[in-house]
Amino acid sequence: MKPIPPCESTVSTFLKNPDDRVAQELVAFANTLGGYLYVGVNWDGTVSGVSEPEHAESEIIRVARDGVYPPILPLLCFGRLEQNGKTVLVVHVRPGTNRPYRTDPRDAETIFVRTCSTTHKASVTQIRRFIEESCPIPWEERISANQQLTFEFFKKSKSPRPPRFDPLLGIPAALREPKSRCFSNFALALSDQNPFRFDISVFHDDERTVLAKTQSYSGSIPLCLSLVKNFLLEECLLGISKPRDMVWEHVKHYGVPPEVLDEALLNLVAHRNFLKSYPFVIHLTPSEVLFYTKGGPLNFTEEMLPLRIALECRNPRLVGFLAALRHTTDTGLSLNAMRKAFGEETIFQRIQVFPESFLLSIPRKRKEDYWREIVLADRRDPRLDIDGAICRFLREEGRARRSDLEEALKLPRSTTNYHLKKLLGEERIRAIGAGKNTFYTCEKE
C-alpha cells in the first residue's frame, strides 16, 4: 500500500469523509490516469482518520455501483493505513476503458477529469476524444467526417499495379461503404484531403540543437510515402560508383538502404493511432534517422516486437492497400530488411514502444565511412589499387584537394603525394591552381 503523499496531485486526492465529492473524484480518476483516494485526510495532508472504516467503504461501494455511469466498481481496490492510531481508507481507482464516466447519464456537465491537484468538468474536446477512443469500431471503418473527397493522385499514379476505378463514380473501387455509400476513414487516408502530414527535420548535430532544413508533405498517404522516401534518399546519398565488373551503369550508394526506408515508413503507417491528430515526425541527424508517431504495436512488449510486429497492426486495410500497390518490396511489417542490414541485436536497440507512441531509429552510414570501406575493399582486391580509389573519388566528387583525399581515403601524406605525382605523370588526373589552393580533377577514361 502506498504511503500518504505530502500533498494532492493528478493521481492522489484527500477527503475528510466520504461525502458528495466521492462520485466526482472517482469519475475524474477513471477518466484521466487513475489514482488514489485517501479518506480520512484533511486538505492540508493532516490525518483525521475514519471512525467507521467499514461503513465508509460500504458507502463508496454504493456510490461506485449506483452513482457513476457506466458502473465503476470493477476499477476499485480498497486498503487501509494506520497512522498515529488513526485509520485512513485508501481507494485505488484504475483508469477506465469505457470513458467518459459521469455521475448523471443524462447530463454531460457531470463528466469530470483530473488536472494537477484539481477536479473539474471535462471540455467538449475531451468528451469527443473519450467517445472516439471507446468506440469499438476501428478507425479505418468509421464514416469519415469529410465526404467531399477526391483521388487525383491515383489518376496520375504510375504504380506497377494502379487501383481499379469505378467507371460510374470515378473513384477507386471499394472505397465507399456498401450500405451507407459514404466514404470511410480508410478512403480519407487515401484521398487528396488526408489531414495527416509528414514533417521532416534535418539537423547538423546528433543532439538535434542545430536545424539545417525542414520539409513537410501532405495529401494522399501513398503520395506522401513516395515523396518522403525520395527526400530521405537524397539526404542519405553517399556517392555514385561504377561496379567492379566494369558494367557501365552507375550504382548509387545510400547511407540507409532503400528497402529499409520502405520498411520503416510502412511500419510508421501500420501502427499509427489515427485517433491522434499529430503529424508523422521524422528527424535526420548525422548518425541516424528517427521515425516517430502516435500509437505503436498493439498488445505486446518491446521484446516481442521483432517477432510479432508482422502479425498485428492498427490499420490492416491501409497496409493491405499499400502492399497491393507494391509500395514495398516486402510486406514490411516483419522487419526483415532491417534485420538483414543491421543484425538481430540492432533491432532490439532501435525500437522503443511507449504507452502512446512508437519510435524507430535507423543507423545512418556517413560519407567518410563509405569511402573508408571502399579503400579497404581496394586493398583487399588485387585488381584494384590506391590509384583507382583516388581516380574514383575525383570522378564522383568532381574535384578535391590533397587534404580531402587524405581524410577521405585515410592515407598518409607521403603516400598521397606519391600517387598524385604518378597519376599526373600518366595524365590520368589534372591539377588546377597552385600551393595550398591546388585542386585535382580526374581526366575522362
XYZ file of C-alpha atoms in Angstrom:
445
model
C 0.000 0.000 0.000
C 1.368 3.399 -0.977
C 2.015 5.812 1.932
C 0.066 9.049 2.214
C 1.680 11.670 -0.069
C 2.545 15.105 1.356
C 0.050 16.881 -0.926
C -2.612 16.302 -3.575
C -1.632 15.688 -7.199
C -3.037 14.429 -10.508
C -3.129 10.874 -9.132
C -3.994 11.499 -5.465
C -6.611 13.459 -3.530
C -7.718 13.811 0.120
C -11.226 13.557 1.608
C -12.083 14.055 5.256
C -15.290 11.995 4.945
C -16.975 10.038 2.114
C -19.244 12.974 1.221
C -20.805 14.073 -2.089
C -17.357 14.656 -3.628
C -16.673 10.904 -3.740
C -18.552 10.363 -7.002
C -16.797 13.306 -8.710
C -13.346 12.135 -7.619
C -13.990 8.547 -8.722
C -15.189 9.768 -12.132
C -12.219 12.131 -12.533
C -9.665 9.416 -11.783
C -11.352 6.902 -14.095
C -11.491 9.463 -16.929
C -7.862 10.515 -16.544
C -4.874 8.492 -15.302
C -6.388 6.697 -12.349
C -5.191 7.445 -8.838
C -5.578 7.092 -5.071
C -8.377 8.496 -2.923
C -7.368 8.910 0.744
C -10.431 9.126 3.010
C -9.686 10.433 6.495
C -7.098 13.026 5.456
C -7.652 16.802 5.549
C -6.924 19.041 2.559
C -3.569 20.110 4.091
C -2.367 16.483 4.467
C -3.011 16.098 8.200
C -4.621 12.800 9.206
C -8.036 12.982 10.881
C -8.917 9.296 10.432
C -12.156 7.464 9.729
C -14.130 6.368 12.769
C -16.085 3.637 10.955
C -13.973 2.406 8.005
C -16.388 -0.450 7.192
C -19.280 1.986 6.827
C -17.169 4.391 4.728
C -16.098 1.541 2.460
C -19.711 0.394 2.014
C -20.762 3.947 1.146
C -18.061 4.281 -1.518
C -19.057 0.891 -2.999
C -22.688 2.061 -3.178
C -21.668 5.283 -4.956
C -19.423 3.387 -7.400
C -22.231 0.957 -8.189
C -25.242 3.306 -8.324
C -23.902 6.840 -8.669
C -21.412 6.533 -11.568
C -22.261 5.653 -15.178
C -21.145 3.301 -16.549
C -20.565 1.371 -13.265
C -17.062 1.883 -11.958
C -16.909 -0.709 -9.169
C -14.639 -3.200 -11.072
C -11.969 -0.479 -11.261
C -11.707 -0.056 -7.474
C -9.356 -1.649 -4.946
C -9.607 -0.916 -1.186
C -6.970 -0.802 1.510
C -6.272 0.768 4.908
C -3.392 2.615 6.525
C -2.795 3.128 10.245
C -1.065 6.349 11.266
C -0.803 7.631 14.855
C -3.629 5.331 15.892
C -5.960 6.646 13.186
C -7.337 4.672 10.223
C -7.159 6.034 6.672
C -9.223 4.346 3.958
C -7.314 4.120 0.651
C -9.233 3.625 -2.594
C -7.206 2.869 -5.725
C -9.015 3.738 -8.986
C -7.673 2.274 -12.241
C -8.108 4.291 -15.468
C -11.305 3.229 -17.203
C -11.788 1.721 -20.647
C -15.418 2.855 -21.146
C -14.902 6.589 -20.931
C -16.459 9.043 -20.475
C -17.643 8.232 -16.945
C -20.192 10.597 -15.348
C -22.353 10.981 -12.272
C -25.568 11.568 -14.277
C -26.106 9.636 -17.529
C -28.342 12.420 -18.924
C -26.023 15.349 -18.197
C -22.656 15.893 -19.915
C -21.882 18.528 -17.279
C -21.242 15.693 -14.802
C -18.184 14.366 -16.687
C -15.103 15.229 -14.629
C -11.350 14.978 -15.242
C -8.275 15.479 -13.106
C -5.656 18.164 -13.833
C -2.774 18.685 -11.382
C -4.441 18.774 -7.966
C -7.922 19.860 -9.081
C -11.039 18.104 -10.339
C -13.049 19.984 -12.967
C -15.613 19.448 -15.711
C -14.368 17.954 -18.974
C -14.220 20.165 -22.048
C -16.096 19.413 -25.274
C -12.829 18.358 -26.924
C -12.034 15.930 -24.105
C -15.518 14.430 -24.248
C -15.256 13.960 -28.010
C -11.887 12.213 -27.565
C -13.322 9.907 -24.884
C -16.130 8.857 -27.211
C -13.776 8.216 -30.138
C -11.364 6.140 -28.055
C -14.099 3.998 -26.513
C -15.792 3.285 -29.853
C -15.399 -0.434 -30.703
C -15.373 0.237 -34.476
C -11.792 0.515 -35.834
C -10.766 3.930 -37.150
C -10.415 2.659 -40.717
C -14.051 1.506 -40.837
C -15.698 4.585 -39.355
C -17.571 7.052 -41.563
C -15.354 9.979 -42.495
C -16.446 13.428 -41.311
C -15.315 14.781 -44.700
C -17.359 13.374 -47.585
C -16.008 15.751 -50.262
C -13.026 13.572 -51.190
C -11.012 13.493 -54.410
C -8.429 10.980 -55.644
C -6.406 12.864 -58.276
C -3.178 11.248 -57.101
C -4.348 7.788 -58.163
C -5.457 9.034 -61.580
C -1.888 10.191 -62.235
C -0.238 7.240 -60.490
C 2.458 5.296 -62.338
C 2.392 2.417 -59.862
C 3.052 -1.080 -61.301
C -0.434 -2.009 -60.093
C -2.626 1.139 -60.062
C -6.013 0.823 -58.325
C -9.082 -0.009 -60.421
C -11.504 2.924 -60.739
C -15.256 2.623 -60.591
C -16.466 3.694 -64.100
C -19.594 5.391 -62.716
C -18.293 7.087 -59.590
C -14.796 7.867 -60.881
C -13.114 6.796 -57.636
C -11.026 3.757 -56.682
C -13.293 0.743 -56.239
C -14.394 -0.413 -52.764
C -13.766 2.953 -51.041
C -17.441 3.605 -50.313
C -19.245 1.640 -47.638
C -21.692 -0.817 -49.289
C -24.715 0.106 -47.166
C -24.382 3.825 -46.491
C -22.460 4.642 -49.699
C -20.363 7.010 -47.579
C -16.615 7.392 -47.540
C -14.850 5.768 -44.592
C -11.690 6.981 -42.843
C -9.820 4.418 -44.924
C -10.848 6.399 -48.014
C -9.920 9.644 -46.249
C -6.333 8.433 -45.712
C -6.042 7.606 -49.434
C -7.649 10.831 -50.640
C -6.062 14.150 -51.557
C -7.673 15.595 -48.409
C -5.816 13.298 -45.992
C -5.192 15.531 -42.912
C -2.176 13.641 -41.534
C 1.007 15.241 -42.830
C 4.646 14.143 -42.654
C 7.107 16.603 -41.055
C 10.834 16.061 -41.676
C 13.635 17.926 -39.872
C 17.315 17.664 -40.819
C 19.875 18.501 -38.114
C 23.582 19.295 -38.287
C 24.312 17.504 -34.993
C 23.247 14.334 -33.197
C 21.920 16.352 -30.234
C 19.375 17.988 -32.585
C 20.218 21.524 -31.487
C 21.224 22.983 -34.888
C 18.478 22.757 -37.516
C 19.619 22.551 -41.149
C 16.313 22.326 -43.039
C 12.695 21.223 -42.736
C 10.235 19.700 -45.175
C 6.541 18.894 -44.879
C 4.370 16.709 -47.136
C 0.585 16.411 -47.196
C -2.014 14.677 -49.325
C -2.738 11.028 -50.008
C -0.691 8.718 -47.809
C 0.765 6.725 -50.768
C 1.867 10.029 -52.339
C 3.405 11.226 -49.057
C 5.283 7.959 -48.596
C 6.770 8.255 -52.090
C 7.819 11.891 -51.577
C 9.239 11.225 -48.115
C 11.275 8.266 -49.362
C 12.745 10.318 -52.235
C 13.664 13.127 -49.838
C 15.339 10.738 -47.402
C 17.259 9.018 -50.207
C 18.600 12.358 -51.423
C 19.757 13.210 -47.911
C 21.310 9.768 -47.419
C 23.046 9.553 -50.824
C 26.728 8.766 -50.247
C 28.002 8.619 -53.802
C 27.766 7.019 -57.219
C 30.248 4.458 -58.480
C 30.801 2.099 -61.390
C 30.531 -1.594 -60.461
C 33.751 -3.579 -60.327
C 32.621 -5.932 -63.058
C 33.026 -2.930 -65.398
C 29.326 -2.670 -66.240
C 28.777 0.899 -67.426
C 25.592 1.574 -65.409
C 26.406 3.579 -62.290
C 25.330 2.399 -58.843
C 24.031 4.740 -56.142
C 25.229 4.111 -52.585
C 22.977 5.193 -49.713
C 23.605 5.694 -46.023
C 20.328 3.865 -45.367
C 19.271 1.092 -47.803
C 16.084 1.974 -49.749
C 14.389 -1.269 -48.669
C 14.975 -0.346 -45.014
C 13.315 3.040 -45.580
C 10.347 1.250 -47.179
C 10.050 -0.994 -44.152
C 10.323 1.846 -41.638
C 7.747 4.039 -43.406
C 5.257 1.195 -43.743
C 5.589 0.365 -40.037
C 5.045 4.038 -39.262
C 1.675 3.906 -41.046
C 0.705 0.388 -39.955
C 0.994 1.098 -36.223
C -0.199 4.701 -36.273
C -3.095 5.616 -33.990
C -5.082 7.858 -36.336
C -7.345 8.986 -33.494
C -4.456 11.280 -32.567
C -4.208 14.374 -34.741
C -0.426 14.775 -34.536
C 1.672 14.560 -37.738
C 4.188 11.864 -38.579
C 7.614 13.089 -37.453
C 10.984 12.154 -38.977
C 14.343 13.505 -37.788
C 17.633 13.131 -39.658
C 20.901 13.527 -37.754
C 24.445 12.768 -38.931
C 24.309 9.304 -37.345
C 20.670 8.126 -37.562
C 17.152 8.583 -38.924
C 14.362 8.718 -36.324
C 10.762 7.781 -37.164
C 8.186 8.822 -34.559
C 4.415 8.597 -34.457
C 1.499 8.354 -32.065
C 0.312 4.820 -31.447
C 2.549 1.773 -31.599
C 2.253 -2.001 -31.911
C -0.692 -3.482 -30.043
C -0.757 -5.869 -27.126
C 2.883 -6.844 -26.807
C 6.077 -5.620 -25.240
C 9.212 -4.205 -26.806
C 11.000 -7.573 -26.526
C 8.250 -9.327 -28.501
C 8.179 -6.636 -31.176
C 10.567 -8.113 -33.798
C 8.743 -11.452 -33.606
C 5.122 -10.341 -33.719
C 5.181 -6.968 -35.444
C 4.104 -8.641 -38.692
C 1.102 -10.314 -37.094
C -0.797 -7.382 -35.598
C -1.208 -3.757 -36.623
C -3.733 -0.975 -36.130
C -4.501 -0.327 -39.792
C -4.600 -3.632 -41.717
C -6.752 -2.327 -44.614
C -4.365 0.540 -45.285
C -1.342 -1.770 -45.138
C -3.044 -4.246 -47.485
C -3.792 -1.459 -49.972
C -0.155 -0.277 -49.936
C 1.013 -3.856 -50.444
C -1.362 -4.224 -53.411
C 0.205 -1.111 -54.954
C 3.614 -2.776 -54.477
C 4.699 0.197 -52.453
C 7.323 -2.005 -50.798
C 9.479 -4.909 -51.910
C 8.349 -6.948 -48.894
C 5.340 -6.999 -46.590
C 7.399 -4.633 -44.470
C 5.991 -5.481 -41.055
C 8.378 -8.262 -40.073
C 11.499 -6.028 -40.093
C 13.258 -8.469 -42.434
C 15.114 -5.712 -44.293
C 16.344 -4.102 -41.087
C 17.350 -7.474 -39.654
C 19.318 -8.284 -42.808
C 21.006 -4.871 -42.940
C 21.881 -4.357 -39.284
C 21.578 -7.696 -37.490
C 19.208 -9.130 -34.899
C 20.615 -7.331 -31.858
C 20.371 -3.922 -33.511
C 16.617 -4.311 -33.938
C 16.088 -4.614 -30.185
C 18.184 -1.491 -29.647
C 16.451 0.541 -32.352
C 12.777 0.081 -31.436
C 11.145 1.823 -28.489
C 7.479 1.362 -27.598
C 5.978 3.912 -25.211
C 2.434 3.880 -23.767
C 1.071 6.082 -26.583
C 3.880 6.368 -29.119
C 6.305 4.413 -31.244
C 9.936 5.287 -32.069
C 12.086 3.568 -34.674
C 15.687 4.694 -35.190
C 17.886 3.546 -38.077
C 21.685 3.984 -38.140
C 22.887 6.185 -40.951
C 26.237 5.482 -42.601
C 28.313 8.631 -43.083
C 30.211 9.582 -46.198
C 33.648 9.168 -44.648
C 32.700 5.658 -43.522
C 31.634 4.843 -47.061
C 34.937 5.953 -48.583
C 36.899 4.134 -45.880
C 35.093 0.908 -46.828
C 35.951 1.471 -50.488
C 39.634 1.883 -49.645
C 39.655 -1.248 -47.508
C 37.972 -3.165 -50.330
C 40.532 -1.829 -52.783
C 43.387 -3.045 -50.609
C 41.840 -6.494 -50.274
C 41.214 -6.796 -54.016
C 44.455 -7.264 -56.001
C 42.743 -5.972 -59.157
C 42.274 -2.514 -57.622
C 44.858 -0.152 -56.164
C 45.115 3.214 -54.476
C 45.384 4.890 -57.871
C 41.956 3.530 -58.753
C 40.472 4.710 -55.442
C 41.850 8.236 -55.976
C 40.514 8.387 -59.535
C 37.107 7.113 -58.459
C 36.923 9.661 -55.657
C 37.806 12.516 -58.035
C 35.302 11.341 -60.630
C 32.470 11.254 -58.152
C 33.389 14.413 -56.250
C 34.361 16.459 -59.317
C 37.497 17.910 -57.713
C 39.331 17.727 -54.390
C 42.412 18.973 -52.536
C 45.162 16.677 -51.377
C 43.939 17.078 -47.790
C 40.454 15.935 -48.887
C 41.958 12.765 -50.352
C 43.995 12.120 -47.208
C 40.952 12.481 -44.961
C 38.510 10.524 -47.139
C 40.875 7.690 -48.074
C 42.768 7.609 -44.751
C 46.161 7.769 -46.463
C 49.447 9.237 -45.158
C 50.582 12.478 -46.794
C 53.685 10.878 -48.305
C 51.617 8.093 -49.897
C 49.074 10.589 -51.253
C 51.832 12.786 -52.773
C 53.457 9.748 -54.396
C 50.280 8.571 -56.096
C 49.246 12.090 -57.141
C 52.606 12.632 -58.884
C 52.301 9.220 -60.528
C 48.774 9.935 -61.808
C 49.800 13.410 -63.031
C 52.710 11.882 -64.935
C 50.375 9.342 -66.551
C 47.964 12.217 -67.352
C 45.126 10.382 -65.619
C 44.417 13.432 -63.426
C 44.897 17.170 -63.831
C 45.995 19.848 -61.313
C 44.256 23.230 -61.075
C 45.807 26.124 -59.140
C 48.976 26.185 -57.070
C 50.160 25.779 -53.494
C 47.527 25.122 -50.858
C 44.794 26.008 -53.327
C 45.687 23.185 -55.720
C 42.710 21.099 -56.780
C 42.858 17.787 -58.631
C 40.328 16.528 -61.154
C 40.141 13.224 -62.952
C 40.513 13.066 -66.722
C 37.841 11.049 -68.503
C 38.917 7.499 -69.151
